CSV table of C-alpha atoms in Angstrom, one decimal:
chain,number,residue,atom,x,y,z
A,30,MET,CA,32.1,-5.8,-20.0
A,31,THR,CA,28.9,-4.8,-18.2
A,32,ALA,CA,26.6,-1.9,-19.9
A,33,ILE,CA,26.4,0.7,-17.6
A,34,LEU,CA,22.0,1.6,-17.3
A,35,ARG,CA,20.7,4.7,-16.2
A,36,HIS,CA,16.6,6.3,-16.2
A,37,PRO,CA,16.6,9.4,-17.3
A,38,ARG,CA,14.1,10.1,-14.9
A,39,PRO,CA,14.1,8.6,-12.0
A,40,GLY,CA,10.5,7.6,-11.6
A,41,PHE,CA,8.5,8.7,-14.3
A,42,MET,CA,7.7,6.9,-17.5
A,43,TRP,CA,9.1,6.7,-20.1
A,44,ASP,CA,8.7,5.0,-23.9
A,45,TRP,CA,12.0,3.5,-25.7
A,46,TRP,CA,12.7,0.7,-28.7
A,47,ALA,CA,16.0,-1.6,-29.4
A,48,VAL,CA,16.2,-3.5,-32.0
A,49,ASP,CA,17.0,-7.1,-31.4
A,50,ALA,CA,19.5,-10.2,-32.4
A,51,HIS,CA,16.9,-11.6,-34.8
A,52,GLY,CA,16.4,-7.9,-36.2
A,53,TYR,CA,13.4,-7.5,-34.5
A,54,LEU,CA,11.2,-3.9,-32.7
A,55,VAL,CA,11.4,-4.0,-29.2
A,56,GLN,CA,9.6,-1.8,-27.4
A,57,PHE,CA,10.5,-0.9,-23.3
A,58,SER,CA,8.8,0.6,-21.7
A,59,CYS,CA,9.8,2.9,-17.3
A,60,GLY,CA,13.1,1.6,-16.2
A,61,PRO,CA,16.3,2.3,-17.3
A,62,ALA,CA,18.2,2.5,-20.5
A,63,PRO,CA,21.3,1.8,-21.3
A,64,GLU,CA,23.9,5.1,-20.5
A,65,HIS,CA,24.0,6.9,-24.4
A,66,LEU,CA,21.1,6.0,-25.1
A,67,LEU,CA,20.7,9.0,-22.8
A,68,ALA,CA,22.7,11.5,-24.7
A,69,HIS,CA,19.3,10.7,-26.7
A,70,VAL,CA,16.3,11.4,-24.7
A,71,ASP,CA,15.1,14.5,-27.1
A,72,ARG,CA,14.7,12.1,-30.4
A,73,VAL,CA,13.6,9.4,-27.6
A,74,ASP,CA,11.0,11.1,-26.7
A,75,ALA,CA,9.8,12.8,-29.7
A,76,ALA,CA,9.5,9.1,-31.4
A,77,ALA,CA,7.0,7.7,-28.0
A,78,ALA,CA,5.2,11.1,-28.8
A,79,TRP,CA,4.9,10.0,-32.6
A,80,ALA,CA,3.6,6.3,-31.9
A,81,GLU,CA,1.2,7.9,-29.5
A,82,GLU,CA,-0.1,10.2,-31.7
A,83,ASN,CA,0.0,8.2,-34.8
A,84,ARG,CA,-1.1,4.7,-33.1
A,85,PRO,CA,-4.0,4.3,-35.2
A,86,GLY,CA,-2.1,5.3,-38.5
A,87,TRP,CA,0.6,2.6,-37.3
A,88,PHE,CA,-1.8,-0.4,-36.4
A,89,GLY,CA,-4.9,0.0,-38.1
A,90,ASP,CA,-7.9,-2.5,-35.3
A,91,ALA,CA,-4.7,-5.0,-34.3
A,92,PRO,CA,-2.1,-5.0,-31.7
A,93,PRO,CA,0.8,-3.5,-31.5
A,94,SER,CA,2.9,-5.8,-33.8
A,95,LEU,CA,5.7,-4.9,-31.3
A,96,HIS,CA,8.1,-7.5,-28.1
A,97,ALA,CA,7.5,-4.7,-25.6
A,98,PHE,CA,8.4,-5.3,-21.8
A,99,SER,CA,7.6,-3.0,-19.4
A,100,CYS,CA,9.9,-2.0,-15.6
A,101,HIS,CA,8.6,-1.3,-12.4
A,102,GLY,CA,10.8,0.3,-10.0
A,103,GLU,CA,14.4,1.1,-10.6
A,104,LEU,CA,16.5,-2.1,-11.5
A,105,PRO,CA,17.1,-3.3,-15.2
A,106,VAL,CA,14.2,-6.1,-14.7
A,107,TYR,CA,12.1,-6.1,-17.9
A,108,THR,CA,9.0,-8.4,-17.5
A,109,ARG,CA,6.6,-9.4,-20.9
A,110,SER,CA,3.8,-7.3,-22.3
A,111,SER,CA,2.8,-7.8,-25.2
A,112,VAL,CA,3.8,-11.0,-27.6
A,113,PRO,CA,3.0,-10.1,-30.7
A,114,ASP,CA,1.8,-12.8,-33.5
A,115,SER,CA,4.6,-11.4,-37.0
A,116,PRO,CA,7.1,-9.5,-34.3
A,117,LEU,CA,7.9,-6.0,-36.4
A,118,GLN,CA,11.6,-6.2,-37.6
A,119,LEU,CA,13.2,-3.3,-37.4
A,120,SER,CA,13.0,-2.6,-41.9
A,121,ASP,CA,9.6,-3.0,-41.4
A,122,ALA,CA,8.9,0.4,-38.5
A,123,PRO,CA,8.6,4.2,-38.9
A,124,ALA,CA,11.6,6.2,-39.6
A,125,ALA,CA,10.4,7.4,-36.4
A,126,VAL,CA,11.1,4.5,-34.2
A,127,ALA,CA,13.3,3.4,-36.3
A,128,ASP,CA,16.3,5.5,-36.0
A,129,VAL,CA,16.2,5.4,-32.5
A,130,ALA,CA,15.8,1.6,-32.1
A,131,ALA,CA,18.6,2.1,-34.5
A,132,LEU,CA,21.1,3.1,-31.8
A,133,VAL,CA,20.3,0.1,-29.0
A,134,ALA,CA,21.1,-3.0,-30.3
A,135,LEU,CA,20.3,-6.1,-28.1
A,136,ARG,CA,23.0,-9.2,-27.9
A,137,ARG,CA,20.1,-11.5,-27.2
A,138,ALA,CA,16.8,-12.2,-29.2
A,139,VAL,CA,13.5,-11.8,-27.6
A,140,GLY,CA,11.6,-14.5,-29.2
A,141,ASP,CA,10.0,-16.2,-26.4
A,142,VAL,CA,11.8,-14.7,-23.3
A,143,TRP,CA,9.3,-13.6,-20.6
A,144,THR,CA,11.7,-11.5,-18.5
A,145,VAL,CA,14.8,-9.4,-19.2
A,146,TYR,CA,17.9,-8.6,-17.8
A,147,LEU,CA,18.9,-6.0,-19.1
A,148,ASP,CA,21.9,-5.5,-17.4
A,149,GLU,CA,23.1,-9.6,-18.3
A,150,GLY,CA,24.4,-9.7,-20.7
A,151,TRP,CA,22.5,-7.9,-23.7
A,152,VAL,CA,22.8,-4.4,-24.1
């Protein structure tokens, strides 16, 4: 069964998180998300605001330890924008982000994937 994917505010930036099949935290920017996450959009927005405000304390001067992907447009095609040296496990993520990331479990590991076609069996 294919997951229904939608963007809560088409045309506007929106960050959201998921956990991959190996338990790593994955950040997605812009683009559509699994429809069930849209019921929690206020929680996701609060987590994004927390992450932005606490970024220096969370990562220090180091680059983020996140697998990060961005979408350019409304299709569920995400391109890698960050490759962590030591990826952050969901269990090690700050609670503000981990709580919303746990709402989306990816069926695959992002590992060395450079493009995620979210509508092709990822969720």
